[in-house]
Amino acid sequence: MSNLKGGCLCGAIRYSLGSSPTELRACHCRDCQKASGGHGAVVTIVPRDKVTLEKGTPRIFKGKAASGRTLSRYFCGECGSPLWSHRENTPEILALRAGTLDDTDHMKITAHIWTKSARPWSYIDPKATQHAGQPEGPPVPTK
Ligand SMILES: [Zn+2]
Ligand SMILES: [Zn+2]
């Protein structure tokens, strides 16, 4: 399997992904809206050891999430692109921003979370799983 590649807008951060996830999760919490400047975050859940930094060092912003947990958000210090995040107590599981991947044609949003704070102009696929808030349990990598 060839590694997927990704990176930030300016190219200061590049990484490779040693797995091939197919499922994406859209988060509509206010924090993800602020952090993205858009409708929220679209992520894929991957084990940290599958993500290899090829170039650069991301900066980290730690904030209290709507769930009450502390979330570490990684981003490029040069261009500000969000890259991935993890919960304080599960640093081995990353929520990787799907839009930073170079190729995601084989991926699909299968779940929407925090739909209760979704903006009225956000599209939520009625066929996808929906959670009003945070789903129970830790995030699980899809592959
Ligand atoms: Zn950058
Ligand atoms: Zn969120």
PDB file of C-alpha atoms and ligand atoms in Angstrom:
ATOM      1  CA  MET A   1       0.000   0.000   0.000  1.00  0.00           C
ATOM      2  CA  SER A   2       1.364   3.377  -0.929  1.00  0.00           C
ATOM      3  CA  ASN A   3       1.412   5.946   1.834  1.00  0.00           C
ATOM      4  CA  LEU A   4      -1.009   8.825   1.659  1.00  0.00           C
ATOM      5  CA  LYS A   5       0.624  12.233   1.847  1.00  0.00           C
ATOM      6  CA  GLY A   6      -0.582  15.472   3.296  1.00  0.00           C
ATOM      7  CA  GLY A   7       0.450  18.845   4.605  1.00  0.00           C
ATOM      8  CA  CYS A   8      -0.490  22.414   5.374  1.00  0.00           C
ATOM      9  CA  LEU A   9      -1.321  25.244   2.992  1.00  0.00           C
ATOM     10  CA  CYS A  10       2.174  26.774   2.809  1.00  0.00           C
ATOM     11  CA  GLY A  11       4.069  23.470   2.647  1.00  0.00           C
ATOM     12  CA  ALA A  12       6.109  24.030   5.839  1.00  0.00           C
ATOM     13  CA  ILE A  13       4.507  20.891   7.307  1.00  0.00           C
ATOM     14  CA  ARG A  14       4.382  17.642   5.332  1.00  0.00           C
ATOM     15  CA  TYR A  15       3.433  14.222   6.624  1.00  0.00           C
ATOM     16  CA  SER A  16       2.714  10.730   5.391  1.00  0.00           C
ATOM     17  CA  LEU A  17      -0.049   8.449   6.576  1.00  0.00           C
ATOM     18  CA  GLY A  18       0.654   4.734   6.805  1.00  0.00           C
ATOM     19  CA  SER A  19      -2.968   3.675   6.727  1.00  0.00           C
ATOM     20  CA  SER A  20      -5.803   4.063   4.267  1.00  0.00           C
ATOM     21  CA  PRO A  21      -8.920   5.138   6.140  1.00  0.00           C
ATOM     22  CA  THR A  22     -12.232   5.382   4.290  1.00  0.00           C
ATOM     23  CA  GLU A  23     -14.486   6.933   6.927  1.00  0.00           C
ATOM     24  CA  LEU A  24     -14.607  10.600   7.846  1.00  0.00           C
ATOM     25  CA  ARG A  25     -16.302  12.321  10.754  1.00  0.00           C
ATOM     26  CA  ALA A  26     -17.656  15.862  10.607  1.00  0.00           C
ATOM     27  CA  CYS A  27     -17.604  17.821  13.868  1.00  0.00           C
ATOM     28  CA  HIS A  28     -19.925  20.802  14.149  1.00  0.00           C
ATOM     29  CA  CYS A  29     -18.827  22.014  17.595  1.00  0.00           C
ATOM     30  CA  ARG A  30     -18.180  25.733  18.035  1.00  0.00           C
ATOM     31  CA  ASP A  31     -14.472  25.190  18.640  1.00  0.00           C
ATOM     32  CA  CYS A  32     -14.044  23.417  15.300  1.00  0.00           C
ATOM     33  CA  GLN A  33     -16.022  26.178  13.609  1.00  0.00           C
ATOM     34  CA  LYS A  34     -13.684  28.793  15.073  1.00  0.00           C
ATOM     35  CA  ALA A  35     -10.561  26.739  14.381  1.00  0.00           C
ATOM     36  CA  SER A  36     -11.539  26.131  10.754  1.00  0.00           C
ATOM     37  CA  GLY A  37     -13.241  29.423   9.976  1.00  0.00           C
ATOM     38  CA  GLY A  38     -15.952  27.337   8.341  1.00  0.00           C
ATOM     39  CA  HIS A  39     -18.642  24.813   9.197  1.00  0.00           C
ATOM     40  CA  GLY A  40     -16.367  22.778  11.477  1.00  0.00           C
ATOM     41  CA  ALA A  41     -13.838  19.984  11.115  1.00  0.00           C
ATOM     42  CA  VAL A  42     -13.823  16.935   8.843  1.00  0.00           C
ATOM     43  CA  VAL A  43     -11.451  14.373  10.307  1.00  0.00           C
ATOM     44  CA  THR A  44     -10.383  10.790  10.011  1.00  0.00           C
ATOM     45  CA  ILE A  45      -9.448   8.916  13.173  1.00  0.00           C
ATOM     46  CA  VAL A  46      -5.992   7.346  12.872  1.00  0.00           C
ATOM     47  CA  PRO A  47      -3.406   5.816  15.218  1.00  0.00           C
ATOM     48  CA  ARG A  48      -0.631   8.294  15.951  1.00  0.00           C
ATOM     49  CA  ASP A  49       2.046   5.799  14.969  1.00  0.00           C
ATOM     50  CA  LYS A  50       0.645   5.793  11.402  1.00  0.00           C
ATOM     51  CA  VAL A  51       1.389   9.503  10.990  1.00  0.00           C
ATOM     52  CA  THR A  52       4.993  10.342  10.101  1.00  0.00           C
ATOM     53  CA  LEU A  53       6.132  13.956  10.018  1.00  0.00           C
ATOM     54  CA  GLU A  54       8.235  14.404   6.882  1.00  0.00           C
ATOM     55  CA  LYS A  55       8.879  18.134   7.233  1.00  0.00           C
ATOM     56  CA  GLY A  56       8.407  20.855   9.832  1.00  0.00           C
ATOM     57  CA  THR A  57       7.142  20.942  13.406  1.00  0.00           C
ATOM     58  CA  PRO A  58       3.510  21.831  14.116  1.00  0.00           C
ATOM     59  CA  ARG A  59       2.552  24.223  16.883  1.00  0.00           C
ATOM     60  CA  ILE A  60       0.052  23.111  19.514  1.00  0.00           C
ATOM     61  CA  PHE A  61      -2.948  24.888  20.987  1.00  0.00           C
ATOM     62  CA  LYS A  62      -4.479  23.278  24.068  1.00  0.00           C
ATOM     63  CA  GLY A  63      -8.061  24.191  24.828  1.00  0.00           C
ATOM     64  CA  LYS A  64     -11.043  22.945  26.783  1.00  0.00           C
ATOM     65  CA  ALA A  65     -13.426  21.299  24.297  1.00  0.00           C
ATOM     66  CA  ALA A  66     -17.241  21.442  24.384  1.00  0.00           C
ATOM     67  CA  SER A  67     -17.089  17.901  25.790  1.00  0.00           C
ATOM     68  CA  GLY A  68     -15.209  19.259  28.814  1.00  0.00           C
ATOM     69  CA  ARG A  69     -11.998  17.504  27.794  1.00  0.00           C
ATOM     70  CA  THR A  70      -8.726  19.198  27.055  1.00  0.00           C
ATOM     71  CA  LEU A  71      -7.966  18.899  23.365  1.00  0.00           C
ATOM     72  CA  SER A  72      -4.528  19.505  21.828  1.00  0.00           C
ATOM     73  CA  ARG A  73      -4.887  21.037  18.376  1.00  0.00           C
ATOM     74  CA  TYR A  74      -1.854  20.918  16.056  1.00  0.00           C
ATOM     75  CA  PHE A  75      -1.440  23.528  13.348  1.00  0.00           C
ATOM     76  CA  CYS A  76       1.167  25.108  11.098  1.00  0.00           C
ATOM     77  CA  GLY A  77       2.775  28.106  12.798  1.00  0.00           C
ATOM     78  CA  GLU A  78       3.506  29.686   9.411  1.00  0.00           C
ATOM     79  CA  CYS A  79       0.150  29.535   7.623  1.00  0.00           C
ATOM     80  CA  GLY A  80      -2.227  28.500  10.416  1.00  0.00           C
ATOM     81  CA  SER A  81      -3.623  25.374   8.764  1.00  0.00           C
ATOM     82  CA  PRO A  82      -5.127  22.961  11.317  1.00  0.00           C
ATOM     83  CA  LEU A  83      -3.538  19.509  10.988  1.00  0.00           C
ATOM     84  CA  TRP A  84      -4.769  17.134  13.690  1.00  0.00           C
ATOM     85  CA  SER A  85      -5.858  16.977  17.294  1.00  0.00           C
ATOM     86  CA  HIS A  86      -5.957  14.524  20.168  1.00  0.00           C
ATOM     87  CA  ARG A  87      -7.482  14.268  23.593  1.00  0.00           C
ATOM     88  CA  GLU A  88      -5.153  14.856  26.510  1.00  0.00           C
ATOM     89  CA  ASN A  89      -5.658  11.320  27.825  1.00  0.00           C
ATOM     90  CA  THR A  90      -5.489   9.515  24.447  1.00  0.00           C
ATOM     91  CA  PRO A  91      -2.461  11.019  22.638  1.00  0.00           C
ATOM     92  CA  GLU A  92      -2.098   7.782  20.644  1.00  0.00           C
ATOM     93  CA  ILE A  93      -5.293   8.481  18.677  1.00  0.00           C
ATOM     94  CA  LEU A  94      -5.342  11.430  16.266  1.00  0.00           C
ATOM     95  CA  ALA A  95      -8.257  13.161  14.594  1.00  0.00           C
ATOM     96  CA  LEU A  96      -6.532  14.116  11.347  1.00  0.00           C
ATOM     97  CA  ARG A  97      -8.003  16.962   9.277  1.00  0.00           C
ATOM     98  CA  ALA A  98      -9.065  15.307   6.056  1.00  0.00           C
ATOM     99  CA  GLY A  99      -8.609  18.505   4.052  1.00  0.00           C
ATOM    100  CA  THR A 100      -4.859  18.413   4.670  1.00  0.00           C
ATOM    101  CA  LEU A 101      -4.552  15.106   2.788  1.00  0.00           C
ATOM    102  CA  ASP A 102      -3.532  15.390  -0.859  1.00  0.00           C
ATOM    103  CA  ASP A 103      -5.965  12.691  -2.005  1.00  0.00           C
ATOM    104  CA  THR A 104      -9.192  11.669  -0.265  1.00  0.00           C
ATOM    105  CA  ASP A 105     -11.273  10.515  -3.214  1.00  0.00           C
ATOM    106  CA  HIS A 106     -11.946   7.137  -1.569  1.00  0.00           C
ATOM    107  CA  MET A 107     -13.212   8.682   1.695  1.00  0.00           C
ATOM    108  CA  LYS A 108     -16.732   9.536   2.770  1.00  0.00           C
ATOM    109  CA  ILE A 109     -18.308  11.324   5.741  1.00  0.00           C
ATOM    110  CA  THR A 110     -20.116   8.600   7.681  1.00  0.00           C
ATOM    111  CA  ALA A 111     -20.873  10.468  10.928  1.00  0.00           C
ATOM    112  CA  HIS A 112     -21.741  13.989  12.008  1.00  0.00           C
ATOM    113  CA  ILE A 113     -21.180  14.966  15.642  1.00  0.00           C
ATOM    114  CA  TRP A 114     -22.236  18.026  17.653  1.00  0.00           C
ATOM    115  CA  THR A 115     -25.107  18.560  15.214  1.00  0.00           C
ATOM    116  CA  LYS A 116     -26.906  20.621  17.869  1.00  0.00           C
ATOM    117  CA  SER A 117     -24.420  23.429  17.293  1.00  0.00           C
ATOM    118  CA  ALA A 118     -24.265  23.042  13.493  1.00  0.00           C
ATOM    119  CA  ARG A 119     -24.715  26.262  11.551  1.00  0.00           C
ATOM    120  CA  PRO A 120     -27.946  26.489   9.565  1.00  0.00           C
ATOM    121  CA  TRP A 121     -25.903  26.661   6.355  1.00  0.00           C
ATOM    122  CA  SER A 122     -24.010  23.424   7.031  1.00  0.00           C
ATOM    123  CA  TYR A 123     -25.002  20.370   5.031  1.00  0.00           C
ATOM    124  CA  ILE A 124     -25.622  17.197   7.039  1.00  0.00           C
ATOM    125  CA  ASP A 125     -26.105  14.055   4.975  1.00  0.00           C
ATOM    126  CA  PRO A 126     -29.329  12.457   6.281  1.00  0.00           C
ATOM    127  CA  LYS A 127     -27.879   9.001   5.492  1.00  0.00           C
ATOM    128  CA  ALA A 128     -24.897   9.518   7.833  1.00  0.00           C
ATOM    129  CA  THR A 129     -24.922   8.709  11.552  1.00  0.00           C
ATOM    130  CA  GLN A 130     -25.763  11.786  13.605  1.00  0.00           C
ATOM    131  CA  HIS A 131     -24.948  12.674  17.207  1.00  0.00           C
ATOM    132  CA  ALA A 132     -26.341  15.814  18.859  1.00  0.00           C
ATOM    133  CA  GLY A 133     -23.222  16.062  21.038  1.00  0.00           C
ATOM    134  CA  GLN A 134     -20.154  13.964  21.739  1.00  0.00           C
ATOM    135  CA  PRO A 135     -20.588  10.216  21.031  1.00  0.00           C
ATOM    136  CA  GLU A 136     -19.885   7.856  23.922  1.00  0.00           C
ATOM    137  CA  GLY A 137     -16.509   6.213  24.229  1.00  0.00           C
ATOM    138  CA  PRO A 138     -13.072   6.966  22.857  1.00  0.00           C
ATOM    139  CA  PRO A 139     -12.544   7.662  19.154  1.00  0.00           C
ATOM    140  CA  VAL A 140     -11.698   4.460  17.298  1.00  0.00           C
ATOM    141  CA  PRO A 141      -9.556   4.336  14.152  1.00  0.00           C
ATOM    142  CA  THR A 142     -11.575   3.053  11.208  1.00  0.00           C
ATOM    143  CA  LYS A 143      -8.637   1.089   9.847  1.00  0.00           C
TER     144      LYS A 143
HETATM  145 ZN    ZN B   1       1.878  26.002   6.649  1.00  0.00          ZN
HETATM  146 ZN    ZN B   2     -15.282  19.801  17.150  1.00  0.00          ZN
END
